[in-house]
C-alpha cells in the first residue's frame, strides 16, 4: 500500500513538473527584412511578430525572448509570442 502511494505521488510530481514547461527561445541578430502588413521582422532566420514594426529598421540588432506554443522543440511562426524584444544596436539609417 505504501509503495502505491509513493508511486502515485512521484507520478503526480512528474506530471506537475511537465505541465509548467515553457518553450522559451532567445533570438539575437540583425533585422534583415520588415513586413509592415503582417507586423513582423525577420531576424536570424526567423519571422518575429512585433506590435510596432514601423519602429524597426533594416540593420538594427535586436534581442528577443520568444515563447513557442508548438509541440516539442520546434518553431512555428503562427504559434509564437514575442515576450520581450529590444534594439541592442540601432542601424545607421
Short mmCIF file of N, CA and C in Angstrom, two decimals:
data_model
loop_
_atom_site.label_atom_id
_atom_site.label_comp_id
_atom_site.label_asym_id
_atom_site.label_seq_id
_atom_site.Cartn_x
_atom_site.Cartn_y
_atom_site.Cartn_z
N UNK A 1 0.83 -1.20 0.00
CA UNK A 1 0.00 0.00 0.00
C UNK A 1 0.88 1.26 0.00
N UNK A 2 1.89 1.25 0.86
CA UNK A 2 2.77 2.42 0.96
C UNK A 2 3.50 2.67 -0.36
N UNK A 3 3.93 1.60 -1.04
CA UNK A 3 4.62 1.73 -2.32
C UNK A 3 3.71 2.34 -3.38
N UNK A 4 2.42 1.99 -3.36
CA UNK A 4 1.47 2.56 -4.32
C UNK A 4 1.30 4.06 -4.09
N UNK A 5 1.24 4.47 -2.84
CA UNK A 5 1.10 5.89 -2.51
C UNK A 5 2.32 6.66 -2.97
N UNK A 6 3.49 6.12 -2.71
CA UNK A 6 4.74 6.79 -3.12
C UNK A 6 4.82 6.85 -4.65
N UNK A 7 4.45 5.77 -5.34
CA UNK A 7 4.48 5.76 -6.80
C UNK A 7 3.52 6.80 -7.37
N UNK A 8 2.33 6.90 -6.82
CA UNK A 8 1.36 7.90 -7.28
C UNK A 8 1.84 9.32 -7.02
N UNK A 9 2.47 9.51 -5.85
CA UNK A 9 3.00 10.83 -5.53
C UNK A 9 4.10 11.23 -6.51
N UNK A 10 4.99 10.29 -6.81
CA UNK A 10 6.06 10.58 -7.78
C UNK A 10 5.50 10.86 -9.17
N UNK A 11 4.51 10.09 -9.59
CA UNK A 11 3.88 10.32 -10.89
C UNK A 11 3.22 11.69 -10.93
N UNK A 12 2.55 12.06 -9.86
CA UNK A 12 1.91 13.37 -9.78
C UNK A 12 2.95 14.49 -9.90
N UNK A 13 4.05 14.36 -9.18
CA UNK A 13 5.10 15.39 -9.23
C UNK A 13 5.71 15.51 -10.62
N UNK A 14 5.89 14.40 -11.30
CA UNK A 14 6.43 14.42 -12.67
C UNK A 14 5.45 15.14 -13.59
N UNK A 15 4.18 14.81 -13.48
CA UNK A 15 3.16 15.43 -14.35
C UNK A 15 3.04 16.93 -14.07
N UNK A 16 3.09 17.33 -12.83
CA UNK A 16 3.02 18.76 -12.49
C UNK A 16 4.23 19.49 -13.04
N UNK A 17 5.40 18.87 -12.93
CA UNK A 17 6.62 19.49 -13.45
C UNK A 17 6.57 19.68 -14.94
N UNK A 18 6.02 18.73 -15.67
CA UNK A 18 5.93 18.83 -17.13
C UNK A 18 4.87 19.84 -17.56
N UNK A 19 3.82 19.99 -16.80
CA UNK A 19 2.74 20.91 -17.18
C UNK A 19 3.21 22.35 -17.18
N UNK A 20 4.17 22.70 -16.35
CA UNK A 20 4.63 24.07 -16.27
C UNK A 20 5.76 24.39 -17.24
N UNK A 21 6.13 23.45 -18.08
CA UNK A 21 7.24 23.64 -19.01
C UNK A 21 6.91 24.70 -20.06
N UNK A 22 7.85 25.58 -20.30
CA UNK A 22 7.68 26.60 -21.34
C UNK A 22 8.77 26.41 -22.38
N UNK A 23 8.42 26.68 -23.61
CA UNK A 23 9.39 26.64 -24.69
C UNK A 23 9.85 28.06 -24.94
N UNK A 24 10.88 28.49 -24.24
CA UNK A 24 11.43 29.83 -24.40
C UNK A 24 12.70 29.76 -25.23
N UNK A 25 12.82 30.68 -26.16
CA UNK A 25 13.98 30.76 -27.02
C UNK A 25 14.48 32.20 -27.02
N UNK A 26 15.77 32.37 -27.21
CA UNK A 26 16.34 33.70 -27.36
C UNK A 26 16.88 33.83 -28.77
N UNK A 27 16.52 34.91 -29.40
CA UNK A 27 16.97 35.18 -30.76
C UNK A 27 17.66 36.53 -30.77
N UNK A 28 18.87 36.54 -31.26
CA UNK A 28 19.62 37.80 -31.37
C UNK A 28 20.22 37.87 -32.76
N UNK A 29 20.07 39.02 -33.38
CA UNK A 29 20.62 39.19 -34.71
C UNK A 29 20.20 40.50 -35.34
N UNK A 30 20.54 40.63 -36.60
CA UNK A 30 20.27 41.84 -37.36
C UNK A 30 18.93 41.72 -38.08
N UNK A 31 18.14 42.78 -38.04
CA UNK A 31 16.88 42.82 -38.77
C UNK A 31 17.24 42.85 -40.26
N UNK A 32 16.80 41.81 -40.99
CA UNK A 32 17.11 41.70 -42.41
C UNK A 32 15.96 42.16 -43.29
N UNK A 33 14.73 41.95 -42.83
CA UNK A 33 13.55 42.36 -43.58
C UNK A 33 12.48 42.82 -42.59
N UNK A 34 11.56 43.65 -43.10
CA UNK A 34 10.43 44.11 -42.30
C UNK A 34 9.17 43.97 -43.13
N UNK A 35 8.16 43.36 -42.55
CA UNK A 35 6.86 43.21 -43.20
C UNK A 35 5.85 44.04 -42.41
N UNK A 36 5.60 45.25 -42.87
CA UNK A 36 4.68 46.14 -42.15
C UNK A 36 3.24 45.63 -42.18
N UNK A 37 2.85 44.99 -43.29
CA UNK A 37 1.49 44.48 -43.42
C UNK A 37 1.16 43.46 -42.34
N UNK A 38 2.09 42.52 -42.11
CA UNK A 38 1.88 41.47 -41.11
C UNK A 38 2.50 41.80 -39.76
N UNK A 39 3.13 42.97 -39.63
CA UNK A 39 3.79 43.42 -38.40
C UNK A 39 4.80 42.38 -37.92
N UNK A 40 5.75 42.06 -38.81
CA UNK A 40 6.79 41.08 -38.50
C UNK A 40 8.15 41.61 -38.93
N UNK A 41 9.17 41.18 -38.22
CA UNK A 41 10.54 41.47 -38.63
C UNK A 41 11.27 40.13 -38.79
N UNK A 42 12.22 40.08 -39.71
CA UNK A 42 12.97 38.86 -39.99
C UNK A 42 14.35 38.99 -39.38
N UNK A 43 14.64 38.11 -38.40
CA UNK A 43 15.90 38.17 -37.67
C UNK A 43 16.48 36.77 -37.56
N UNK A 44 17.71 36.61 -37.99
CA UNK A 44 18.45 35.36 -37.82
C UNK A 44 17.67 34.13 -38.30
N UNK A 45 16.95 34.27 -39.41
CA UNK A 45 16.22 33.15 -39.98
C UNK A 45 14.82 32.95 -39.44
N UNK A 46 14.33 33.86 -38.61
CA UNK A 46 13.01 33.74 -38.00
C UNK A 46 12.17 34.99 -38.24
N UNK A 47 10.89 34.79 -38.57
CA UNK A 47 9.94 35.91 -38.61
C UNK A 47 9.39 36.09 -37.22
N UNK A 48 9.51 37.30 -36.68
CA UNK A 48 9.03 37.60 -35.33
C UNK A 48 7.89 38.59 -35.41
N UNK A 49 6.73 38.25 -34.85
CA UNK A 49 5.64 39.22 -34.81
C UNK A 49 5.94 40.30 -33.77
N UNK A 50 5.79 41.55 -34.17
CA UNK A 50 6.03 42.67 -33.25
C UNK A 50 4.85 43.63 -33.31
N UNK A 51 4.63 44.36 -32.24
CA UNK A 51 3.49 45.27 -32.17
C UNK A 51 3.70 46.53 -33.00
N UNK A 52 4.92 46.98 -33.10
CA UNK A 52 5.22 48.24 -33.76
C UNK A 52 6.34 48.07 -34.77
N UNK A 53 6.05 47.37 -35.85
CA UNK A 53 7.07 47.06 -36.85
C UNK A 53 7.69 48.31 -37.46
N UNK A 54 6.93 49.41 -37.50
CA UNK A 54 7.45 50.64 -38.11
C UNK A 54 8.59 51.27 -37.32
N UNK A 55 8.81 50.85 -36.07
CA UNK A 55 9.90 51.43 -35.28
C UNK A 55 11.23 50.73 -35.53
N UNK A 56 11.18 49.60 -36.25
CA UNK A 56 12.41 48.86 -36.55
C UNK A 56 12.92 49.24 -37.94
N UNK A 57 14.23 49.11 -38.13
CA UNK A 57 14.85 49.41 -39.41
C UNK A 57 15.77 48.26 -39.79
N UNK A 58 15.89 48.00 -41.08
CA UNK A 58 16.84 47.00 -41.55
C UNK A 58 18.22 47.43 -41.07
N UNK A 59 18.91 46.49 -40.45
CA UNK A 59 20.24 46.78 -39.90
C UNK A 59 20.25 46.90 -38.39
N UNK A 60 19.08 47.10 -37.75
CA UNK A 60 19.02 47.12 -36.29
C UNK A 60 19.43 45.75 -35.76
N UNK A 61 20.17 45.73 -34.67
CA UNK A 61 20.49 44.47 -33.99
C UNK A 61 19.53 44.37 -32.81
N UNK A 62 18.77 43.27 -32.77
CA UNK A 62 17.76 43.10 -31.72
C UNK A 62 18.02 41.82 -30.93
N UNK A 63 17.47 41.80 -29.73
CA UNK A 63 17.48 40.63 -28.87
C UNK A 63 16.04 40.37 -28.46
N UNK A 64 15.56 39.14 -28.67
CA UNK A 64 14.16 38.81 -28.37
C UNK A 64 14.07 37.53 -27.56
N UNK A 65 13.11 37.55 -26.62
CA UNK A 65 12.73 36.33 -25.92
C UNK A 65 11.41 35.89 -26.52
N UNK A 66 11.39 34.68 -27.06
CA UNK A 66 10.24 34.17 -27.80
C UNK A 66 9.71 32.92 -27.10
N UNK A 67 8.39 32.83 -26.99
CA UNK A 67 7.76 31.65 -26.41
C UNK A 67 6.98 30.93 -27.49
N UNK A 68 7.19 29.63 -27.58
CA UNK A 68 6.51 28.82 -28.58
C UNK A 68 5.42 27.99 -27.94
N UNK A 69 4.26 27.99 -28.56
CA UNK A 69 3.14 27.15 -28.12
C UNK A 69 3.08 25.86 -28.94
N UNK A 70 4.05 25.68 -29.83
CA UNK A 70 4.10 24.48 -30.68
C UNK A 70 4.55 23.28 -29.85
N UNK A 71 4.18 22.11 -30.30
CA UNK A 71 4.57 20.87 -29.62
C UNK A 71 6.08 20.69 -29.68
N UNK A 72 6.67 20.30 -28.59
CA UNK A 72 8.10 19.98 -28.56
C UNK A 72 8.99 21.18 -28.77
N UNK A 73 10.14 20.91 -29.34
CA UNK A 73 11.16 21.93 -29.53
C UNK A 73 11.18 22.41 -30.97
N UNK A 74 10.09 23.00 -31.43
CA UNK A 74 10.02 23.41 -32.83
C UNK A 74 9.56 24.87 -32.94
N UNK A 75 9.82 25.44 -34.09
CA UNK A 75 9.44 26.82 -34.37
C UNK A 75 8.30 26.82 -35.38
N UNK A 76 7.19 27.40 -34.99
CA UNK A 76 6.04 27.57 -35.87
C UNK A 76 5.62 29.03 -35.74
N UNK A 77 5.83 29.86 -36.79
CA UNK A 77 5.57 31.29 -36.67
C UNK A 77 4.15 31.64 -36.24
N UNK A 78 3.21 30.75 -36.49
CA UNK A 78 1.83 31.03 -36.10
C UNK A 78 1.57 30.71 -34.63
N UNK A 79 2.53 30.06 -33.98
CA UNK A 79 2.34 29.66 -32.59
C UNK A 79 3.38 30.26 -31.66
N UNK A 80 3.93 31.42 -32.03
CA UNK A 80 4.92 32.04 -31.16
C UNK A 80 4.43 33.39 -30.67
N UNK A 81 4.96 33.76 -29.54
CA UNK A 81 4.70 35.07 -28.94
C UNK A 81 6.05 35.67 -28.57
N UNK A 82 6.25 36.92 -28.91
CA UNK A 82 7.46 37.60 -28.52
C UNK A 82 7.19 38.22 -27.15
N UNK A 83 7.84 37.69 -26.11
CA UNK A 83 7.64 38.20 -24.76
C UNK A 83 8.35 39.52 -24.54
N UNK A 84 9.61 39.59 -25.00
CA UNK A 84 10.41 40.81 -24.85
C UNK A 84 11.24 40.98 -26.11
N UNK A 85 11.43 42.21 -26.50
CA UNK A 85 12.33 42.49 -27.61
C UNK A 85 12.94 43.86 -27.38
N UNK A 86 14.21 43.97 -27.66
CA UNK A 86 14.89 45.27 -27.51
C UNK A 86 15.90 45.45 -28.63
N UNK A 87 16.08 46.69 -29.00
CA UNK A 87 17.09 47.04 -30.00
C UNK A 87 18.40 47.23 -29.26
N UNK A 88 19.35 46.36 -29.56
CA UNK A 88 20.67 46.45 -28.89
C UNK A 88 21.57 47.45 -29.60
N UNK A 89 21.49 47.49 -30.93
CA UNK A 89 22.29 48.43 -31.72
C UNK A 89 21.43 48.94 -32.86
N UNK A 90 21.10 50.24 -32.86
CA UNK A 90 20.33 50.78 -33.97
C UNK A 90 21.17 50.81 -35.26
N UNK A 91 20.46 50.73 -36.38
CA UNK A 91 21.15 50.80 -37.67
C UNK A 91 21.61 52.23 -37.92
N UNK A 92 22.40 52.41 -38.95
CA UNK A 92 22.86 53.74 -39.34
C UNK A 92 21.91 54.34 -40.38
N UNK A 93 20.65 54.24 -40.17
CA UNK A 93 19.58 54.68 -41.07
C UNK A 93 20.10 55.61 -42.07
#
